[in-house]
């Protein structure tokens, strides 16, 4: 018997209100969007600044306590990037009656899958997958959990790269590397796919329809041929790297084309936001 798909709670903070049919609260969907996004944008408030801060970081969902968990399970988000003393101090914020320990953060991930070109400028859009997570970030202190997170994040850059590099990290590397762990409170995703949608009066106007091209231009990230570094001494590109590039490019093309070819619901104008 298949297990039930887990969802994040629909709290006011994370509930999608505009074009709610595009929303998903599925852990599997949200975690999949986050795990395939090369850069995550992490926002937080700092008491010494009048403006919210936003940091681009590399991140991956995982569970140190249950490393065999998949994307449909309850997971934490591990983030790697430059962690300033200001951020470190904020992550040491103690628990209160209203919230768990750590720095409150909002994490955003977005993929653009297509340029949606309609009859009028107002109806242009993107095909996209976006996810937002809300949680509390703390600094990972234990070496065993830090190593777990470093491997998880390294293999998110190129699958299998951790085992195909010089490991384990030495003491200096461990001490200079900071990893944040975000315990997720809630989250949501919003996804658009399919063709453009225009108003009926424009679609029934031959002068407009006959002069304006409409459709979708698929968009996907493409990985190019590897270029050896100046001190590379390995003659051939490793098989695991070639396979990863081939797989990622095929997946990217397939997803963007399927998103472009997805059908709108009968009788309904596609959502253009």
C-alpha atoms as an extended CHARMM CRD file, in Angstrom:
* protein
*
       273  EXT
         1         1  UNK       CA              0.0000000000        0.0000000000        0.0000000000  PROA      1               0.0000000000
         2         2  UNK       CA              1.5610000000        3.3420000000       -1.0220000000  PROA      2               0.0000000000
         3         3  UNK       CA              2.2150000000        5.7900000000        1.7760000000  PROA      3               0.0000000000
         4         4  UNK       CA              0.4290000000        9.1120000000        1.9560000000  PROA      4               0.0000000000
         5         5  UNK       CA              2.2520000000       12.1060000000        0.4980000000  PROA      5               0.0000000000
         6         6  UNK       CA              3.3260000000       14.4520000000        3.2800000000  PROA      6               0.0000000000
         7         7  UNK       CA              2.5280000000       18.1730000000        3.0560000000  PROA      7               0.0000000000
         8         8  UNK       CA              3.6550000000       21.2880000000        4.8650000000  PROA      8               0.0000000000
         9         9  UNK       CA              0.9770000000       22.8710000000        7.0770000000  PROA      9               0.0000000000
        10        10  UNK       CA             -1.0190000000       25.6320000000        5.3580000000  PROA      10              0.0000000000
        11        11  UNK       CA             -0.1990000000       28.4350000000        7.7470000000  PROA      11              0.0000000000
        12        12  UNK       CA             -0.9250000000       32.0750000000        6.8250000000  PROA      12              0.0000000000
        13        13  UNK       CA              2.7820000000       32.7110000000        6.2840000000  PROA      13              0.0000000000
        14        14  UNK       CA              3.2330000000       30.0690000000        3.5970000000  PROA      14              0.0000000000
        15        15  UNK       CA             -0.2060000000       29.8150000000        2.0000000000  PROA      15              0.0000000000
        16        16  UNK       CA             -0.4220000000       30.7730000000       -1.6860000000  PROA      16              0.0000000000
        17        17  UNK       CA             -3.3700000000       33.1170000000       -2.2050000000  PROA      17              0.0000000000
        18        18  UNK       CA             -2.9040000000       34.4520000000       -5.7390000000  PROA      18              0.0000000000
        19        19  UNK       CA             -3.6730000000       31.7650000000       -8.3350000000  PROA      19              0.0000000000
        20        20  UNK       CA             -3.9550000000       29.1570000000       -5.5990000000  PROA      20              0.0000000000
        21        21  UNK       CA             -4.5730000000       26.2720000000       -8.0780000000  PROA      21              0.0000000000
        22        22  UNK       CA             -0.8890000000       26.5890000000       -8.9650000000  PROA      22              0.0000000000
        23        23  UNK       CA              0.1340000000       25.9260000000       -5.3620000000  PROA      23              0.0000000000
        24        24  UNK       CA              1.6260000000       22.7500000000       -3.9370000000  PROA      24              0.0000000000
        25        25  UNK       CA              2.4200000000       21.9800000000       -0.3110000000  PROA      25              0.0000000000
        26        26  UNK       CA              3.8590000000       18.5420000000       -1.0560000000  PROA      26              0.0000000000
        27        27  UNK       CA              7.1940000000       17.9240000000        0.6560000000  PROA      27              0.0000000000
        28        28  UNK       CA              8.3490000000       15.9200000000       -2.3590000000  PROA      28              0.0000000000
        29        29  UNK       CA              7.5250000000       18.6990000000       -4.8230000000  PROA      29              0.0000000000
        30        30  UNK       CA              8.9910000000       21.5070000000       -2.7030000000  PROA      30              0.0000000000
        31        31  UNK       CA             12.1510000000       19.6230000000       -1.7520000000  PROA      31              0.0000000000
        32        32  UNK       CA             12.6640000000       18.6150000000       -5.3890000000  PROA      32              0.0000000000
        33        33  UNK       CA             12.5510000000       22.2500000000       -6.5110000000  PROA      33              0.0000000000
        34        34  UNK       CA             15.0130000000       23.2810000000       -3.7910000000  PROA      34              0.0000000000
        35        35  UNK       CA             17.4210000000       20.3920000000       -4.4120000000  PROA      35              0.0000000000
        36        36  UNK       CA             17.6960000000       21.1080000000       -8.1390000000  PROA      36              0.0000000000
        37        37  UNK       CA             18.1610000000       24.8780000000       -7.8040000000  PROA      37              0.0000000000
        38        38  UNK       CA             21.8470000000       25.8840000000       -8.1800000000  PROA      38              0.0000000000
        39        39  UNK       CA             21.4920000000       28.9800000000       -5.9840000000  PROA      39              0.0000000000
        40        40  UNK       CA             19.1550000000       29.6090000000       -3.0590000000  PROA      40              0.0000000000
        41        41  UNK       CA             18.3740000000       33.0950000000       -1.7860000000  PROA      41              0.0000000000
        42        42  UNK       CA             18.2880000000       33.2860000000        2.0030000000  PROA      42              0.0000000000
        43        43  UNK       CA             16.6140000000       36.3080000000        3.6190000000  PROA      43              0.0000000000
        44        44  UNK       CA             16.7650000000       37.3910000000        7.2500000000  PROA      44              0.0000000000
        45        45  UNK       CA             16.4510000000       40.4850000000        9.4200000000  PROA      45              0.0000000000
        46        46  UNK       CA             19.4820000000       41.9130000000       11.1650000000  PROA      46              0.0000000000
        47        47  UNK       CA             19.0220000000       44.2000000000       14.1710000000  PROA      47              0.0000000000
        48        48  UNK       CA             21.8900000000       46.4300000000       13.0270000000  PROA      48              0.0000000000
        49        49  UNK       CA             20.4290000000       47.1770000000        9.5730000000  PROA      49              0.0000000000
        50        50  UNK       CA             17.2470000000       48.9850000000        8.4690000000  PROA      50              0.0000000000
        51        51  UNK       CA             16.9090000000       46.6040000000        5.5140000000  PROA      51              0.0000000000
        52        52  UNK       CA             16.4220000000       42.8270000000        5.2830000000  PROA      52              0.0000000000
        53        53  UNK       CA             19.5430000000       40.9410000000        4.1620000000  PROA      53              0.0000000000
        54        54  UNK       CA             19.5720000000       38.4700000000        1.2560000000  PROA      54              0.0000000000
        55        55  UNK       CA             22.4360000000       36.0090000000        0.7280000000  PROA      55              0.0000000000
        56        56  UNK       CA             22.9220000000       33.7060000000       -2.2870000000  PROA      56              0.0000000000
        57        57  UNK       CA             23.9040000000       30.2930000000       -0.9190000000  PROA      57              0.0000000000
        58        58  UNK       CA             24.2740000000       26.6740000000       -2.0040000000  PROA      58              0.0000000000
        59        59  UNK       CA             21.8970000000       24.3300000000       -0.2180000000  PROA      59              0.0000000000
        60        60  UNK       CA             20.4240000000       20.8520000000       -0.1070000000  PROA      60              0.0000000000
        61        61  UNK       CA             17.6400000000       19.1350000000        1.7970000000  PROA      61              0.0000000000
        62        62  UNK       CA             18.6740000000       16.1370000000        3.8900000000  PROA      62              0.0000000000
        63        63  UNK       CA             18.4490000000       14.3790000000        7.2380000000  PROA      63              0.0000000000
        64        64  UNK       CA             21.5520000000       13.6570000000        9.3020000000  PROA      64              0.0000000000
        65        65  UNK       CA             19.5130000000       11.4930000000       11.6870000000  PROA      65              0.0000000000
        66        66  UNK       CA             17.8860000000        9.5620000000        8.8100000000  PROA      66              0.0000000000
        67        67  UNK       CA             20.3390000000        9.7130000000        5.8910000000  PROA      67              0.0000000000
        68        68  UNK       CA             18.3120000000        7.2550000000        3.7900000000  PROA      68              0.0000000000
        69        69  UNK       CA             15.2980000000        9.6130000000        3.7490000000  PROA      69              0.0000000000
        70        70  UNK       CA             14.0470000000       10.7280000000        0.3420000000  PROA      70              0.0000000000
        71        71  UNK       CA             12.6090000000       14.0480000000       -0.8240000000  PROA      71              0.0000000000
        72        72  UNK       CA              9.1200000000       13.1070000000        0.3480000000  PROA      72              0.0000000000
        73        73  UNK       CA             10.2280000000       12.8860000000        3.9950000000  PROA      73              0.0000000000
        74        74  UNK       CA             10.6110000000       15.5540000000        6.6700000000  PROA      74              0.0000000000
        75        75  UNK       CA             14.0500000000       17.0540000000        6.0030000000  PROA      75              0.0000000000
        76        76  UNK       CA             16.2980000000       19.8810000000        7.1430000000  PROA      76              0.0000000000
        77        77  UNK       CA             17.9570000000       22.3480000000        4.7880000000  PROA      77              0.0000000000
        78        78  UNK       CA             21.7620000000       22.5650000000        4.9170000000  PROA      78              0.0000000000
        79        79  UNK       CA             23.2870000000       25.7860000000        3.5660000000  PROA      79              0.0000000000
        80        80  UNK       CA             26.8730000000       26.5820000000        2.6520000000  PROA      80              0.0000000000
        81        81  UNK       CA             28.2910000000       30.0110000000        1.9630000000  PROA      81              0.0000000000
        82        82  UNK       CA             30.1960000000       32.7700000000        3.6690000000  PROA      82              0.0000000000
        83        83  UNK       CA             28.8520000000       33.0100000000        7.2170000000  PROA      83              0.0000000000
        84        84  UNK       CA             29.8440000000       36.3100000000        8.8250000000  PROA      84              0.0000000000
        85        85  UNK       CA             30.2190000000       36.8580000000       12.5590000000  PROA      85              0.0000000000
        86        86  UNK       CA             26.9410000000       38.7770000000       12.3900000000  PROA      86              0.0000000000
        87        87  UNK       CA             25.1080000000       35.7460000000       11.0000000000  PROA      87              0.0000000000
        88        88  UNK       CA             26.7970000000       33.4070000000       13.4900000000  PROA      88              0.0000000000
        89        89  UNK       CA             25.5980000000       35.5460000000       16.3800000000  PROA      89              0.0000000000
        90        90  UNK       CA             22.0560000000       35.6220000000       15.0090000000  PROA      90              0.0000000000
        91        91  UNK       CA             21.9810000000       31.8230000000       14.6460000000  PROA      91              0.0000000000
        92        92  UNK       CA             22.7630000000       31.4780000000       18.3570000000  PROA      92              0.0000000000
        93        93  UNK       CA             19.4980000000       33.1820000000       19.2750000000  PROA      93              0.0000000000
        94        94  UNK       CA             17.9260000000       31.1590000000       22.1320000000  PROA      94              0.0000000000
        95        95  UNK       CA             14.4880000000       29.6010000000       22.0140000000  PROA      95              0.0000000000
        96        96  UNK       CA             11.5170000000       31.6240000000       23.2530000000  PROA      96              0.0000000000
        97        97  UNK       CA              7.9130000000       30.7900000000       24.0350000000  PROA      97              0.0000000000
        98        98  UNK       CA              7.0230000000       31.7970000000       20.4750000000  PROA      98              0.0000000000
        99        99  UNK       CA              9.8040000000       30.2220000000       18.4180000000  PROA      99              0.0000000000
       100       100  UNK       CA             12.5690000000       27.5820000000       18.4360000000  PROA      100             0.0000000000
       101       101  UNK       CA             16.2630000000       28.5130000000       18.6640000000  PROA      101             0.0000000000
       102       102  UNK       CA             18.0610000000       30.0110000000       15.7120000000  PROA      102             0.0000000000
       103       103  UNK       CA             17.7740000000       32.8180000000       13.1900000000  PROA      103             0.0000000000
       104       104  UNK       CA             14.3990000000       33.1160000000       11.3950000000  PROA      104             0.0000000000
       105       105  UNK       CA             15.0230000000       32.8040000000        7.6530000000  PROA      105             0.0000000000
       106       106  UNK       CA             13.0660000000       32.6920000000        4.4190000000  PROA      106             0.0000000000
       107       107  UNK       CA             14.5970000000       30.6590000000        1.5860000000  PROA      107             0.0000000000
       108       108  UNK       CA             13.5470000000       31.0360000000       -2.0600000000  PROA      108             0.0000000000
       109       109  UNK       CA             14.2830000000       28.7460000000       -5.0280000000  PROA      109             0.0000000000
       110       110  UNK       CA             13.1590000000       29.3910000000       -8.6100000000  PROA      110             0.0000000000
       111       111  UNK       CA             13.4780000000       27.6160000000      -11.9630000000  PROA      111             0.0000000000
       112       112  UNK       CA             12.3730000000       29.2370000000      -15.2300000000  PROA      112             0.0000000000
       113       113  UNK       CA             11.1490000000       26.5310000000      -17.6320000000  PROA      113             0.0000000000
       114       114  UNK       CA              9.8160000000       28.6250000000      -20.5050000000  PROA      114             0.0000000000
       115       115  UNK       CA              9.1500000000       32.0510000000      -22.0030000000  PROA      115             0.0000000000
       116       116  UNK       CA              5.3850000000       32.2670000000      -22.4750000000  PROA      116             0.0000000000
       117       117  UNK       CA              4.6350000000       34.6030000000      -25.3960000000  PROA      117             0.0000000000
       118       118  UNK       CA              1.0250000000       35.7190000000      -25.7360000000  PROA      118             0.0000000000
       119       119  UNK       CA             -0.9180000000       38.0760000000      -28.0090000000  PROA      119             0.0000000000
       120       120  UNK       CA             -0.6980000000       41.0350000000      -25.6380000000  PROA      120             0.0000000000
       121       121  UNK       CA              2.1070000000       42.1800000000      -23.3080000000  PROA      121             0.0000000000
       122       122  UNK       CA             -0.1770000000       41.7860000000      -20.2790000000  PROA      122             0.0000000000
       123       123  UNK       CA             -0.6050000000       38.0630000000      -20.9350000000  PROA      123             0.0000000000
       124       124  UNK       CA              3.0930000000       37.2480000000      -21.2890000000  PROA      124             0.0000000000
       125       125  UNK       CA              4.5150000000       35.0380000000      -18.5510000000  PROA      125             0.0000000000
       126       126  UNK       CA              7.0540000000       32.3750000000      -17.6310000000  PROA      126             0.0000000000
       127       127  UNK       CA              6.6140000000       28.6820000000      -17.1210000000  PROA      127             0.0000000000
       128       128  UNK       CA              8.2660000000       28.2580000000      -13.7430000000  PROA      128             0.0000000000
       129       129  UNK       CA              8.6800000000       26.2490000000      -10.5650000000  PROA      129             0.0000000000
       130       130  UNK       CA              9.2250000000       28.2220000000       -7.3790000000  PROA      130             0.0000000000
       131       131  UNK       CA              9.4170000000       27.2540000000       -3.7210000000  PROA      131             0.0000000000
       132       132  UNK       CA              9.6340000000       29.2030000000       -0.4780000000  PROA      132             0.0000000000
       133       133  UNK       CA             10.6670000000       27.7400000000        2.8790000000  PROA      133             0.0000000000
       134       134  UNK       CA             10.3560000000       29.3240000000        6.3170000000  PROA      134             0.0000000000
       135       135  UNK       CA             12.4750000000       28.0950000000        9.2150000000  PROA      135             0.0000000000
       136       136  UNK       CA             15.1300000000       28.7210000000       11.8480000000  PROA      136             0.0000000000
       137       137  UNK       CA             18.8510000000       28.4950000000       11.0340000000  PROA      137             0.0000000000
       138       138  UNK       CA             21.5120000000       27.3210000000       13.4690000000  PROA      138             0.0000000000
       139       139  UNK       CA             25.2390000000       26.7710000000       12.9740000000  PROA      139             0.0000000000
       140       140  UNK       CA             26.2740000000       23.1090000000       12.6050000000  PROA      140             0.0000000000
       141       141  UNK       CA             28.9090000000       22.5520000000       15.2990000000  PROA      141             0.0000000000
       142       142  UNK       CA             29.4950000000       18.7610000000       15.3630000000  PROA      142             0.0000000000
       143       143  UNK       CA             32.1380000000       17.5310000000       12.9000000000  PROA      143             0.0000000000
       144       144  UNK       CA             30.2110000000       14.3940000000       11.9280000000  PROA      144             0.0000000000
       145       145  UNK       CA             27.1090000000       16.3720000000       10.9620000000  PROA      145             0.0000000000
       146       146  UNK       CA             29.2290000000       19.0010000000        9.2140000000  PROA      146             0.0000000000
       147       147  UNK       CA             30.9080000000       16.2680000000        7.1430000000  PROA      147             0.0000000000
       148       148  UNK       CA             27.4870000000       14.8370000000        6.2710000000  PROA      148             0.0000000000
       149       149  UNK       CA             26.3140000000       18.2700000000        5.1110000000  PROA      149             0.0000000000
       150       150  UNK       CA             29.5170000000       18.9710000000        3.1560000000  PROA      150             0.0000000000
       151       151  UNK       CA             29.1770000000       15.6940000000        1.2540000000  PROA      151             0.0000000000
       152       152  UNK       CA             25.4710000000       16.3240000000        0.6300000000  PROA      152             0.0000000000
       153       153  UNK       CA             26.1190000000       19.8070000000       -0.7460000000  PROA      153             0.0000000000
       154       154  UNK       CA             29.2140000000       18.8020000000       -2.7750000000  PROA      154             0.0000000000
       155       155  UNK       CA             27.2940000000       15.9980000000       -4.4720000000  PROA      155             0.0000000000
       156       156  UNK       CA             24.5030000000       18.4600000000       -5.2890000000  PROA      156             0.0000000000
       157       157  UNK       CA             27.0100000000       20.3630000000       -7.4470000000  PROA      157             0.0000000000
       158       158  UNK       CA             28.0800000000       17.2090000000       -9.3310000000  PROA      158             0.0000000000
       159       159  UNK       CA             26.7630000000       13.7960000000       -8.3270000000  PROA      159             0.0000000000
       160       160  UNK       CA             29.6290000000       11.6230000000       -7.0510000000  PROA      160             0.0000000000
       161       161  UNK       CA             32.0910000000       14.5080000000       -6.7640000000  PROA      161             0.0000000000
       162       162  UNK       CA             32.7500000000       14.0160000000       -3.0210000000  PROA      162             0.0000000000
       163       163  UNK       CA             34.1500000000       10.5090000000       -3.5130000000  PROA      163             0.0000000000
       164       164  UNK       CA             36.1120000000       11.6670000000       -6.5430000000  PROA      164             0.0000000000
       165       165  UNK       CA             37.9880000000       14.4390000000       -4.7550000000  PROA      165             0.0000000000
       166       166  UNK       CA             40.6510000000       14.5580000000       -2.0370000000  PROA      166             0.0000000000
       167       167  UNK       CA             38.8180000000       13.6370000000        1.1660000000  PROA      167             0.0000000000
       168       168  UNK       CA             38.3730000000       13.9200000000        4.0650000000  PROA      168             0.0000000000
       169       169  UNK       CA             38.7970000000       17.6760000000        4.5490000000  PROA      169             0.0000000000
       170       170  UNK       CA             41.7430000000       18.5560000000        6.7790000000  PROA      170             0.0000000000
       171       171  UNK       CA             41.5140000000       20.4410000000       10.0800000000  PROA      171             0.0000000000
       172       172  UNK       CA             42.0180000000       23.8410000000        8.5000000000  PROA      172             0.0000000000
       173       173  UNK       CA             39.2930000000       23.1670000000        5.9370000000  PROA      173             0.0000000000
       174       174  UNK       CA             36.8790000000       21.9590000000        8.5930000000  PROA      174             0.0000000000
       175       175  UNK       CA             37.4510000000       24.9850000000       10.8070000000  PROA      175             0.0000000000
       176       176  UNK       CA             37.1040000000       27.4620000000        7.9350000000  PROA      176             0.0000000000
       177       177  UNK       CA             33.8810000000       25.9280000000        6.5950000000  PROA      177             0.0000000000
       178       178  UNK       CA             30.5630000000       27.0190000000        8.0540000000  PROA      178             0.0000000000
       179       179  UNK       CA             27.3050000000       25.1650000000        7.4700000000  PROA      179             0.0000000000
       180       180  UNK       CA             23.8650000000       26.3700000000        8.5050000000  PROA      180             0.0000000000
       181       181  UNK       CA             21.0590000000       23.9490000000        9.2960000000  PROA      181             0.0000000000
       182       182  UNK       CA             17.5120000000       25.1960000000        8.8110000000  PROA      182             0.0000000000
       183       183  UNK       CA             14.6900000000       23.4110000000       10.5940000000  PROA      183             0.0000000000
       184       184  UNK       CA             11.6740000000       24.0250000000        8.3860000000  PROA      184             0.0000000000
       185       185  UNK       CA              8.4480000000       25.3590000000        9.8970000000  PROA      185             0.0000000000
       186       186  UNK       CA              6.4310000000       25.4750000000        6.6900000000  PROA      186             0.0000000000
       187       187  UNK       CA              6.7490000000       25.9990000000        2.9660000000  PROA      187             0.0000000000
       188       188  UNK       CA              4.9520000000       26.1060000000       -0.3540000000  PROA      188             0.0000000000
       189       189  UNK       CA              5.5450000000       25.8410000000       -4.0840000000  PROA      189             0.0000000000
       190       190  UNK       CA              3.9520000000       27.5510000000       -7.0560000000  PROA      190             0.0000000000
       191       191  UNK       CA              4.1870000000       26.0820000000      -10.5420000000  PROA      191             0.0000000000
       192       192  UNK       CA              3.0840000000       27.2480000000      -13.9770000000  PROA      192             0.0000000000
       193       193  UNK       CA              3.2010000000       25.1420000000      -17.1340000000  PROA      193             0.0000000000
       194       194  UNK       CA              1.4010000000       25.1160000000      -20.4320000000  PROA      194             0.0000000000
       195       195  UNK       CA              0.6650000000       27.4900000000      -23.3140000000  PROA      195             0.0000000000
       196       196  UNK       CA             -0.1100000000       31.1930000000      -23.1920000000  PROA      196             0.0000000000
       197       197  UNK       CA             -3.6140000000       32.3710000000      -22.4010000000  PROA      197             0.0000000000
       198       198  UNK       CA             -5.2590000000       35.4170000000      -23.9110000000  PROA      198             0.0000000000
       199       199  UNK       CA             -8.5970000000       37.1560000000      -23.6590000000  PROA      199             0.0000000000
       200       200  UNK       CA            -11.3740000000       35.8320000000      -25.8780000000  PROA      200             0.0000000000
       201       201  UNK       CA            -11.7820000000       39.0890000000      -27.8250000000  PROA      201             0.0000000000
       202       202  UNK       CA             -8.1090000000       38.9970000000      -28.8530000000  PROA      202             0.0000000000
       203       203  UNK       CA             -8.1650000000       35.3060000000      -29.7980000000  PROA      203             0.0000000000
       204       204  UNK       CA            -11.2150000000       35.9400000000      -32.0110000000  PROA      204             0.0000000000
       205       205  UNK       CA             -9.6050000000       38.8980000000      -33.7980000000  PROA      205             0.0000000000
       206       206  UNK       CA             -8.0030000000       37.6380000000      -37.0650000000  PROA      206             0.0000000000
       207       207  UNK       CA             -5.9140000000       40.8080000000      -37.3920000000  PROA      207             0.0000000000
       208       208  UNK       CA             -4.2920000000       40.1350000000      -34.0170000000  PROA      208             0.0000000000
       209       209  UNK       CA             -3.9970000000       36.3460000000      -34.2670000000  PROA      209             0.0000000000
       210       210  UNK       CA             -2.6370000000       36.5600000000      -37.8140000000  PROA      210             0.0000000000
       211       211  UNK       CA              0.1580000000       38.9660000000      -36.9310000000  PROA      211             0.0000000000
       212       212  UNK       CA              1.4280000000       37.9480000000      -33.5010000000  PROA      212             0.0000000000
       213       213  UNK       CA              3.3300000000       34.6880000000      -32.9360000000  PROA      213             0.0000000000
       214       214  UNK       CA              2.2320000000       32.9380000000      -29.7380000000  PROA      214             0.0000000000
       215       215  UNK       CA              3.6830000000       29.9610000000      -27.9180000000  PROA      215             0.0000000000
       216       216  UNK       CA              6.3970000000       28.9220000000      -25.4990000000  PROA      216             0.0000000000
       217       217  UNK       CA             10.1840000000       29.0560000000      -25.7880000000  PROA      217             0.0000000000
       218       218  UNK       CA             11.4980000000       26.2230000000      -23.5520000000  PROA      218             0.0000000000
       219       219  UNK       CA             14.2090000000       27.3190000000      -21.1120000000  PROA      219             0.0000000000
       220       220  UNK       CA             16.6830000000       25.0040000000      -19.4060000000  PROA      220             0.0000000000
       221       221  UNK       CA             20.1510000000       25.1400000000      -17.9090000000  PROA      221             0.0000000000
       222       222  UNK       CA             22.7710000000       23.5910000000      -20.1930000000  PROA      222             0.0000000000
       223       223  UNK       CA             26.0700000000       22.1440000000      -18.9570000000  PROA      223             0.0000000000
       224       224  UNK       CA             28.8690000000       22.5530000000      -21.4830000000  PROA      224             0.0000000000
       225       225  UNK       CA             31.9280000000       20.4590000000      -22.3070000000  PROA      225             0.0000000000
       226       226  UNK       CA             34.4300000000       20.4100000000      -19.4030000000  PROA      226             0.0000000000
       227       227  UNK       CA             37.5210000000       22.6140000000      -19.8020000000  PROA      227             0.0000000000
       228       228  UNK       CA             40.5950000000       21.3220000000      -17.9790000000  PROA      228             0.0000000000
       229       229  UNK       CA             42.2130000000       23.5510000000      -15.3650000000  PROA      229             0.0000000000
       230       230  UNK       CA             45.8470000000       24.7440000000      -15.5640000000  PROA      230             0.0000000000
       231       231  UNK       CA             47.1950000000       22.0520000000      -13.1960000000  PROA      231             0.0000000000
       232       232  UNK       CA             44.8860000000       19.2140000000      -14.2390000000  PROA      232             0.0000000000
       233       233  UNK       CA             46.9430000000       16.0350000000      -14.8010000000  PROA      233             0.0000000000
       234       234  UNK       CA             44.0890000000       13.6320000000      -15.6260000000  PROA      234             0.0000000000
       235       235  UNK       CA             44.0560000000       12.8390000000      -19.3460000000  PROA      235             0.0000000000
       236       236  UNK       CA             40.3720000000       12.0660000000      -19.8380000000  PROA      236             0.0000000000
       237       237  UNK       CA             37.2150000000       13.6110000000      -18.4340000000  PROA      237             0.0000000000
       238       238  UNK       CA             36.0000000000       11.1140000000      -15.7800000000  PROA      238             0.0000000000
       239       239  UNK       CA             33.0540000000        8.9360000000      -16.7600000000  PROA      239             0.0000000000
       240       240  UNK       CA             30.9720000000       10.0180000000      -13.7450000000  PROA      240             0.0000000000
       241       241  UNK       CA             31.2910000000       13.6680000000      -14.8460000000  PROA      241             0.0000000000
       242       242  UNK       CA             30.3910000000       12.9340000000      -18.4760000000  PROA      242             0.0000000000
       243       243  UNK       CA             27.3780000000       10.9080000000      -17.3390000000  PROA      243             0.0000000000
       244       244  UNK       CA             26.2510000000       13.6750000000      -14.9850000000  PROA      244             0.0000000000
       245       245  UNK       CA             26.4530000000       16.3470000000      -17.7040000000  PROA      245             0.0000000000
       246       246  UNK       CA             24.5550000000       14.1520000000      -20.1820000000  PROA      246             0.0000000000
       247       247  UNK       CA             21.8590000000       13.2780000000      -17.6470000000  PROA      247             0.0000000000
       248       248  UNK       CA             21.3520000000       16.8540000000      -16.4260000000  PROA      248             0.0000000000
       249       249  UNK       CA             21.0660000000       18.2180000000      -19.9610000000  PROA      249             0.0000000000
       250       250  UNK       CA             18.5710000000       15.5360000000      -20.9670000000  PROA      250             0.0000000000
       251       251  UNK       CA             16.4590000000       16.1250000000      -17.8640000000  PROA      251             0.0000000000
       252       252  UNK       CA             16.5080000000       19.8920000000      -18.4040000000  PROA      252             0.0000000000
       253       253  UNK       CA             15.3790000000       19.6720000000      -22.0250000000  PROA      253             0.0000000000
       254       254  UNK       CA             12.7220000000       17.0730000000      -21.2500000000  PROA      254             0.0000000000
       255       255  UNK       CA             11.2390000000       19.0610000000      -18.3690000000  PROA      255             0.0000000000
       256       256  UNK       CA             11.0960000000       22.3840000000      -20.2160000000  PROA      256             0.0000000000
       257       257  UNK       CA              9.5260000000       20.8280000000      -23.3340000000  PROA      257             0.0000000000
       258       258  UNK       CA              6.9310000000       18.9290000000      -21.3020000000  PROA      258             0.0000000000
       259       259  UNK       CA              6.0890000000       22.1190000000      -19.4130000000  PROA      259             0.0000000000
       260       260  UNK       CA              5.5980000000       23.9320000000      -22.7280000000  PROA      260             0.0000000000
       261       261  UNK       CA              3.4100000000       21.1530000000      -24.1300000000  PROA      261             0.0000000000
       262       262  UNK       CA              1.2750000000       20.7340000000      -21.0020000000  PROA      262             0.0000000000
       263       263  UNK       CA             -2.4020000000       21.2920000000      -21.7110000000  PROA      263             0.0000000000
       264       264  UNK       CA             -4.4800000000       23.9850000000      -20.0650000000  PROA      264             0.0000000000
       265       265  UNK       CA             -7.6510000000       22.8150000000      -18.3410000000  PROA      265             0.0000000000
       266       266  UNK       CA            -10.5220000000       22.6300000000      -20.8710000000  PROA      266             0.0000000000
       267       267  UNK       CA            -12.5280000000       25.8260000000      -21.0660000000  PROA      267             0.0000000000
       268       268  UNK       CA            -10.1330000000       27.7580000000      -18.8590000000  PROA      268             0.0000000000
       269       269  UNK       CA             -7.6560000000       30.4880000000      -19.6740000000  PROA      269             0.0000000000
       270       270  UNK       CA             -4.1850000000       29.3910000000      -18.4980000000  PROA      270             0.0000000000
       271       271  UNK       CA             -2.8970000000       31.1380000000      -15.4280000000  PROA      271             0.0000000000
       272       272  UNK       CA             -0.3650000000       33.7530000000      -16.4830000000  PROA      272             0.0000000000
       273       273  UNK       CA              1.2790000000       34.6390000000      -13.1760000000  PROA      273             0.0000000000
